[in-house]
Amino acid sequence: MNYKRFIVYQGTVGMAASMIFPFYILLIKNVGTSYSQFGWAYGIFSLTAALCYPLIGKITDKAGDKAFLLIYSWGMALILLAFPLAYEIWHVYLLQIIMGILGAVQKNTEKTVLARYVTKATAGKEIGNYHVWTSIGAAAAVIATGYLVDFLTIGSIFYLASLLFAWSGFLIMKSGEPAPLSVEERLAK
């Protein structure tokens, strides 16, 4: 996987995530009874991610980034299929735990890939350009999803986002190029 392919991948997962995150409060409101339940759901997501970061970081250094990008893409594609089926708040809490783990995988791996690809002397510029392209995709997805929700059901956006996540997994699988070297492989050279 090269840097440009990584930007396309991250733009795709950013679009898919942006399709659901601003709107899934509507789904939780339909399942739960209050916004405090949304607070708990998001808090569970964040706490789960925080607890998983150290372990994910260690494993990523050994297994490589590509494997974790695939885990994130395919994991999100599968978990989003379950969201429209959630009809009790504890279902949402359980889904949030799984998404917290996957979110930690994504955030940690995104940063390790960036660290491996950017040149130290121009890191700020390269990361700034990276964020431009991934943010444009995310913004377009949020705007378009607002219109989609008007014409489709709230559950349908989870299915569409699932398809985007699956497609991002295919992008990584089809890259045919190895991921950047793990720490052990770099030290061995």
PDB file of C-alpha atoms in Angstrom:
ATOM      1  CA  MET A   1       0.000   0.000   0.000  1.00  0.00           C
ATOM      2  CA  ASN A   2       1.397   3.367  -0.910  1.00  0.00           C
ATOM      3  CA  TYR A   3       0.634   6.721   0.663  1.00  0.00           C
ATOM      4  CA  LYS A   4      -1.896   7.776  -2.011  1.00  0.00           C
ATOM      5  CA  ARG A   5      -3.782   4.492  -1.665  1.00  0.00           C
ATOM      6  CA  PHE A   6      -3.799   5.024   2.095  1.00  0.00           C
ATOM      7  CA  ILE A   7      -5.361   8.467   1.620  1.00  0.00           C
ATOM      8  CA  VAL A   8      -8.063   6.964  -0.631  1.00  0.00           C
ATOM      9  CA  TYR A   9      -8.656   4.243   1.966  1.00  0.00           C
ATOM     10  CA  GLN A  10      -8.878   6.745   4.832  1.00  0.00           C
ATOM     11  CA  GLY A  11     -11.139   9.003   2.763  1.00  0.00           C
ATOM     12  CA  THR A  12     -13.459   6.063   2.178  1.00  0.00           C
ATOM     13  CA  VAL A  13     -13.622   4.986   5.821  1.00  0.00           C
ATOM     14  CA  GLY A  14     -13.986   8.624   6.831  1.00  0.00           C
ATOM     15  CA  MET A  15     -16.970   8.951   4.509  1.00  0.00           C
ATOM     16  CA  ALA A  16     -18.528   5.747   5.846  1.00  0.00           C
ATOM     17  CA  ALA A  17     -18.018   6.792   9.471  1.00  0.00           C
ATOM     18  CA  SER A  18     -19.360  10.277   8.766  1.00  0.00           C
ATOM     19  CA  MET A  19     -22.499   8.769   7.299  1.00  0.00           C
ATOM     20  CA  ILE A  20     -23.443   7.200  10.614  1.00  0.00           C
ATOM     21  CA  PHE A  21     -21.884   9.050  13.531  1.00  0.00           C
ATOM     22  CA  PRO A  22     -23.872  12.301  13.276  1.00  0.00           C
ATOM     23  CA  PHE A  23     -27.098  10.415  12.654  1.00  0.00           C
ATOM     24  CA  TYR A  24     -26.950   7.441  14.931  1.00  0.00           C
ATOM     25  CA  ILE A  25     -28.210   9.537  17.820  1.00  0.00           C
ATOM     26  CA  LEU A  26     -31.547   9.379  15.979  1.00  0.00           C
ATOM     27  CA  LEU A  27     -31.416   5.601  16.101  1.00  0.00           C
ATOM     28  CA  ILE A  28     -30.496   5.596  19.786  1.00  0.00           C
ATOM     29  CA  LYS A  29     -33.328   8.043  20.503  1.00  0.00           C
ATOM     30  CA  ASN A  30     -35.701   5.591  18.807  1.00  0.00           C
ATOM     31  CA  VAL A  31     -34.316   2.755  20.961  1.00  0.00           C
ATOM     32  CA  GLY A  32     -33.675   4.521  24.252  1.00  0.00           C
ATOM     33  CA  THR A  33     -35.654   6.937  26.336  1.00  0.00           C
ATOM     34  CA  SER A  34     -33.260   9.844  26.839  1.00  0.00           C
ATOM     35  CA  TYR A  35     -30.207  11.681  25.655  1.00  0.00           C
ATOM     36  CA  SER A  36     -28.422  10.526  28.798  1.00  0.00           C
ATOM     37  CA  GLN A  37     -28.503   7.060  27.272  1.00  0.00           C
ATOM     38  CA  PHE A  38     -26.718   8.508  24.252  1.00  0.00           C
ATOM     39  CA  GLY A  39     -24.156   9.950  26.662  1.00  0.00           C
ATOM     40  CA  TRP A  40     -23.648   6.524  28.185  1.00  0.00           C
ATOM     41  CA  ALA A  41     -23.397   4.882  24.776  1.00  0.00           C
ATOM     42  CA  TYR A  42     -20.771   7.320  23.571  1.00  0.00           C
ATOM     43  CA  GLY A  43     -18.962   7.195  26.903  1.00  0.00           C
ATOM     44  CA  ILE A  44     -18.797   3.404  26.710  1.00  0.00           C
ATOM     45  CA  PHE A  45     -17.394   3.734  23.186  1.00  0.00           C
ATOM     46  CA  SER A  46     -14.683   6.181  24.305  1.00  0.00           C
ATOM     47  CA  LEU A  47     -13.759   4.267  27.454  1.00  0.00           C
ATOM     48  CA  THR A  48     -13.482   0.971  25.577  1.00  0.00           C
ATOM     49  CA  ALA A  49     -11.225   2.606  22.983  1.00  0.00           C
ATOM     50  CA  ALA A  50      -9.037   4.164  25.693  1.00  0.00           C
ATOM     51  CA  LEU A  51      -8.544   0.819  27.419  1.00  0.00           C
ATOM     52  CA  CYS A  52      -7.668  -0.918  24.135  1.00  0.00           C
ATOM     53  CA  TYR A  53      -5.057   1.523  22.764  1.00  0.00           C
ATOM     54  CA  PRO A  54      -1.982   0.117  24.579  1.00  0.00           C
ATOM     55  CA  LEU A  55      -2.658  -3.478  23.537  1.00  0.00           C
ATOM     56  CA  ILE A  56      -3.535  -2.541  19.967  1.00  0.00           C
ATOM     57  CA  GLY A  57      -0.362  -0.490  19.694  1.00  0.00           C
ATOM     58  CA  LYS A  58       1.808  -3.404  20.776  1.00  0.00           C
ATOM     59  CA  ILE A  59       0.094  -5.854  18.445  1.00  0.00           C
ATOM     60  CA  THR A  60       0.160  -3.444  15.480  1.00  0.00           C
ATOM     61  CA  ASP A  61       3.923  -3.100  15.753  1.00  0.00           C
ATOM     62  CA  LYS A  62       4.253  -6.875  15.491  1.00  0.00           C
ATOM     63  CA  ALA A  63       1.485  -7.734  13.005  1.00  0.00           C
ATOM     64  CA  GLY A  64       1.759  -4.721  10.708  1.00  0.00           C
ATOM     65  CA  ASP A  65      -0.638  -1.979   9.751  1.00  0.00           C
ATOM     66  CA  LYS A  66      -2.327  -3.649   6.789  1.00  0.00           C
ATOM     67  CA  ALA A  67      -3.827  -6.405   8.937  1.00  0.00           C
ATOM     68  CA  PHE A  68      -5.313  -3.855  11.324  1.00  0.00           C
ATOM     69  CA  LEU A  69      -6.741  -1.734   8.521  1.00  0.00           C
ATOM     70  CA  LEU A  70      -8.483  -4.869   7.259  1.00  0.00           C
ATOM     71  CA  ILE A  71      -9.777  -5.712  10.742  1.00  0.00           C
ATOM     72  CA  TYR A  72     -11.222  -2.228  11.048  1.00  0.00           C
ATOM     73  CA  SER A  73     -12.846  -2.177   7.603  1.00  0.00           C
ATOM     74  CA  TRP A  74     -14.403  -5.614   7.780  1.00  0.00           C
ATOM     75  CA  GLY A  75     -15.279  -5.290  11.465  1.00  0.00           C
ATOM     76  CA  MET A  76     -17.150  -2.045  10.844  1.00  0.00           C
ATOM     77  CA  ALA A  77     -18.843  -3.459   7.751  1.00  0.00           C
ATOM     78  CA  LEU A  78     -20.202  -6.308   9.868  1.00  0.00           C
ATOM     79  CA  ILE A  79     -21.098  -4.390  13.018  1.00  0.00           C
ATOM     80  CA  LEU A  80     -23.063  -1.757  11.099  1.00  0.00           C
ATOM     81  CA  LEU A  81     -25.360  -4.481   9.816  1.00  0.00           C
ATOM     82  CA  ALA A  82     -26.429  -5.083  13.415  1.00  0.00           C
ATOM     83  CA  PHE A  83     -27.242  -1.470  14.328  1.00  0.00           C
ATOM     84  CA  PRO A  84     -30.628  -1.270  12.569  1.00  0.00           C
ATOM     85  CA  LEU A  85     -31.603  -4.491  14.347  1.00  0.00           C
ATOM     86  CA  ALA A  86     -30.950  -3.038  17.817  1.00  0.00           C
ATOM     87  CA  TYR A  87     -34.233  -2.507  19.619  1.00  0.00           C
ATOM     88  CA  GLU A  88     -33.118  -2.192  23.227  1.00  0.00           C
ATOM     89  CA  ILE A  89     -30.576   0.157  24.693  1.00  0.00           C
ATOM     90  CA  TRP A  90     -28.344  -2.649  25.968  1.00  0.00           C
ATOM     91  CA  HIS A  91     -27.975  -3.773  22.324  1.00  0.00           C
ATOM     92  CA  VAL A  92     -26.623  -0.317  21.512  1.00  0.00           C
ATOM     93  CA  TYR A  93     -24.269  -0.452  24.512  1.00  0.00           C
ATOM     94  CA  LEU A  94     -22.887  -3.802  23.354  1.00  0.00           C
ATOM     95  CA  LEU A  95     -22.442  -2.483  19.822  1.00  0.00           C
ATOM     96  CA  GLN A  96     -20.662   0.554  21.245  1.00  0.00           C
ATOM     97  CA  ILE A  97     -18.158  -1.659  23.063  1.00  0.00           C
ATOM     98  CA  ILE A  98     -17.326  -3.425  19.800  1.00  0.00           C
ATOM     99  CA  MET A  99     -17.140  -0.106  17.957  1.00  0.00           C
ATOM    100  CA  GLY A 100     -14.864   1.253  20.692  1.00  0.00           C
ATOM    101  CA  ILE A 101     -12.421  -1.565  20.055  1.00  0.00           C
ATOM    102  CA  LEU A 102     -12.612  -1.006  16.303  1.00  0.00           C
ATOM    103  CA  GLY A 103     -12.289   2.746  16.750  1.00  0.00           C
ATOM    104  CA  ALA A 104      -9.089   2.228  18.715  1.00  0.00           C
ATOM    105  CA  VAL A 105      -7.799  -0.027  15.948  1.00  0.00           C
ATOM    106  CA  GLN A 106      -8.516   2.669  13.361  1.00  0.00           C
ATOM    107  CA  LYS A 107      -7.133   5.664  15.246  1.00  0.00           C
ATOM    108  CA  ASN A 108      -3.975   3.890  16.341  1.00  0.00           C
ATOM    109  CA  THR A 109      -3.287   2.378  12.928  1.00  0.00           C
ATOM    110  CA  GLU A 110      -3.998   5.633  11.099  1.00  0.00           C
ATOM    111  CA  LYS A 111      -1.361   7.364  13.168  1.00  0.00           C
ATOM    112  CA  THR A 112       1.210   4.594  12.826  1.00  0.00           C
ATOM    113  CA  VAL A 113       0.797   4.542   9.049  1.00  0.00           C
ATOM    114  CA  LEU A 114       1.203   8.313   8.927  1.00  0.00           C
ATOM    115  CA  ALA A 115       4.286   8.085  11.132  1.00  0.00           C
ATOM    116  CA  ARG A 116       5.792   5.461   8.846  1.00  0.00           C
ATOM    117  CA  TYR A 117       5.079   7.327   5.594  1.00  0.00           C
ATOM    118  CA  VAL A 118       5.658  11.014   6.206  1.00  0.00           C
ATOM    119  CA  THR A 119       9.062  12.622   6.059  1.00  0.00           C
ATOM    120  CA  LYS A 120      10.051  14.096   9.391  1.00  0.00           C
ATOM    121  CA  ALA A 121      11.145  17.419   7.900  1.00  0.00           C
ATOM    122  CA  THR A 122       7.809  17.959   6.113  1.00  0.00           C
ATOM    123  CA  ALA A 123       5.497  16.013   8.420  1.00  0.00           C
ATOM    124  CA  GLY A 124       3.273  19.005   9.200  1.00  0.00           C
ATOM    125  CA  LYS A 125       2.659  19.795   5.542  1.00  0.00           C
ATOM    126  CA  GLU A 126       2.076  16.161   4.566  1.00  0.00           C
ATOM    127  CA  ILE A 127      -0.311  15.505   7.454  1.00  0.00           C
ATOM    128  CA  GLY A 128      -2.114  18.776   6.698  1.00  0.00           C
ATOM    129  CA  ASN A 129      -2.645  17.676   3.081  1.00  0.00           C
ATOM    130  CA  TYR A 130      -3.764  14.264   4.288  1.00  0.00           C
ATOM    131  CA  HIS A 131      -6.410  15.866   6.514  1.00  0.00           C
ATOM    132  CA  VAL A 132      -7.668  18.083   3.677  1.00  0.00           C
ATOM    133  CA  TRP A 133      -8.565  15.102   1.508  1.00  0.00           C
ATOM    134  CA  THR A 134      -9.980  12.910   4.253  1.00  0.00           C
ATOM    135  CA  SER A 135     -12.026  15.819   5.659  1.00  0.00           C
ATOM    136  CA  ILE A 136     -13.510  16.699   2.261  1.00  0.00           C
ATOM    137  CA  GLY A 137     -14.785  13.128   1.927  1.00  0.00           C
ATOM    138  CA  ALA A 138     -16.223  13.206   5.435  1.00  0.00           C
ATOM    139  CA  ALA A 139     -17.972  16.546   4.872  1.00  0.00           C
ATOM    140  CA  ALA A 140     -19.488  15.389   1.585  1.00  0.00           C
ATOM    141  CA  ALA A 141     -20.749  12.220   3.274  1.00  0.00           C
ATOM    142  CA  VAL A 142     -22.447  14.091   6.132  1.00  0.00           C
ATOM    143  CA  ILE A 143     -24.212  16.466   3.736  1.00  0.00           C
ATOM    144  CA  ALA A 144     -25.300  13.704   1.356  1.00  0.00           C
ATOM    145  CA  THR A 145     -26.483  11.497   4.215  1.00  0.00           C
ATOM    146  CA  GLY A 146     -28.725  14.282   5.479  1.00  0.00           C
ATOM    147  CA  TYR A 147     -30.573  14.110   2.171  1.00  0.00           C
ATOM    148  CA  LEU A 148     -30.550  10.305   2.119  1.00  0.00           C
ATOM    149  CA  VAL A 149     -32.167  10.111   5.558  1.00  0.00           C
ATOM    150  CA  ASP A 150     -34.991  12.320   4.258  1.00  0.00           C
ATOM    151  CA  PHE A 151     -35.741   9.781   1.506  1.00  0.00           C
ATOM    152  CA  LEU A 152     -34.719   6.510   3.128  1.00  0.00           C
ATOM    153  CA  THR A 153     -35.009   5.046   6.608  1.00  0.00           C
ATOM    154  CA  ILE A 154     -32.440   5.764   9.292  1.00  0.00           C
ATOM    155  CA  GLY A 155     -31.463   2.074   9.202  1.00  0.00           C
ATOM    156  CA  SER A 156     -30.620   2.220   5.509  1.00  0.00           C
ATOM    157  CA  ILE A 157     -27.671   4.552   6.098  1.00  0.00           C
ATOM    158  CA  PHE A 158     -26.073   1.879   8.265  1.00  0.00           C
ATOM    159  CA  TYR A 159     -26.327  -0.575   5.358  1.00  0.00           C
ATOM    160  CA  LEU A 160     -24.855   1.964   2.925  1.00  0.00           C
ATOM    161  CA  ALA A 161     -22.010   2.752   5.321  1.00  0.00           C
ATOM    162  CA  SER A 162     -21.424  -0.988   5.745  1.00  0.00           C
ATOM    163  CA  LEU A 163     -20.970  -1.281   1.985  1.00  0.00           C
ATOM    164  CA  LEU A 164     -18.445   1.562   2.004  1.00  0.00           C
ATOM    165  CA  PHE A 165     -16.492  -0.093   4.807  1.00  0.00           C
ATOM    166  CA  ALA A 166     -16.507  -3.398   2.903  1.00  0.00           C
ATOM    167  CA  TRP A 167     -15.272  -1.596  -0.209  1.00  0.00           C
ATOM    168  CA  SER A 168     -12.458  -0.023   1.822  1.00  0.00           C
ATOM    169  CA  GLY A 169     -11.456  -3.534   2.919  1.00  0.00           C
ATOM    170  CA  PHE A 170     -11.262  -4.559  -0.728  1.00  0.00           C
ATOM    171  CA  LEU A 171      -9.067  -1.517  -1.416  1.00  0.00           C
ATOM    172  CA  ILE A 172      -6.579  -2.714   1.159  1.00  0.00           C
ATOM    173  CA  MET A 173      -6.771  -6.335   0.044  1.00  0.00           C
ATOM    174  CA  LYS A 174      -6.251  -5.428  -3.612  1.00  0.00           C
ATOM    175  CA  SER A 175      -3.290  -3.196  -2.918  1.00  0.00           C
ATOM    176  CA  GLY A 176      -1.055  -6.221  -3.390  1.00  0.00           C
ATOM    177  CA  GLU A 177       1.701  -4.275  -1.765  1.00  0.00           C
ATOM    178  CA  PRO A 178       2.968  -5.113   1.684  1.00  0.00           C
ATOM    179  CA  ALA A 179       2.279  -2.737   4.493  1.00  0.00           C
ATOM    180  CA  PRO A 180       5.176  -0.725   5.874  1.00  0.00           C
ATOM    181  CA  LEU A 181       7.609  -2.845   7.839  1.00  0.00           C
ATOM    182  CA  SER A 182       6.879  -3.626  11.466  1.00  0.00           C
ATOM    183  CA  VAL A 183       9.314  -2.425  14.126  1.00  0.00           C
ATOM    184  CA  GLU A 184      10.990  -5.844  14.345  1.00  0.00           C
ATOM    185  CA  GLU A 185      11.458  -5.986  10.558  1.00  0.00           C
ATOM    186  CA  ARG A 186      12.938  -2.484  10.476  1.00  0.00           C
ATOM    187  CA  LEU A 187      15.308  -3.267  13.346  1.00  0.00           C
ATOM    188  CA  ALA A 188      16.398  -6.497  11.649  1.00  0.00           C
ATOM    189  CA  LYS A 189      17.528  -4.604   8.538  1.00  0.00           C
TER     190      LYS A 189
END
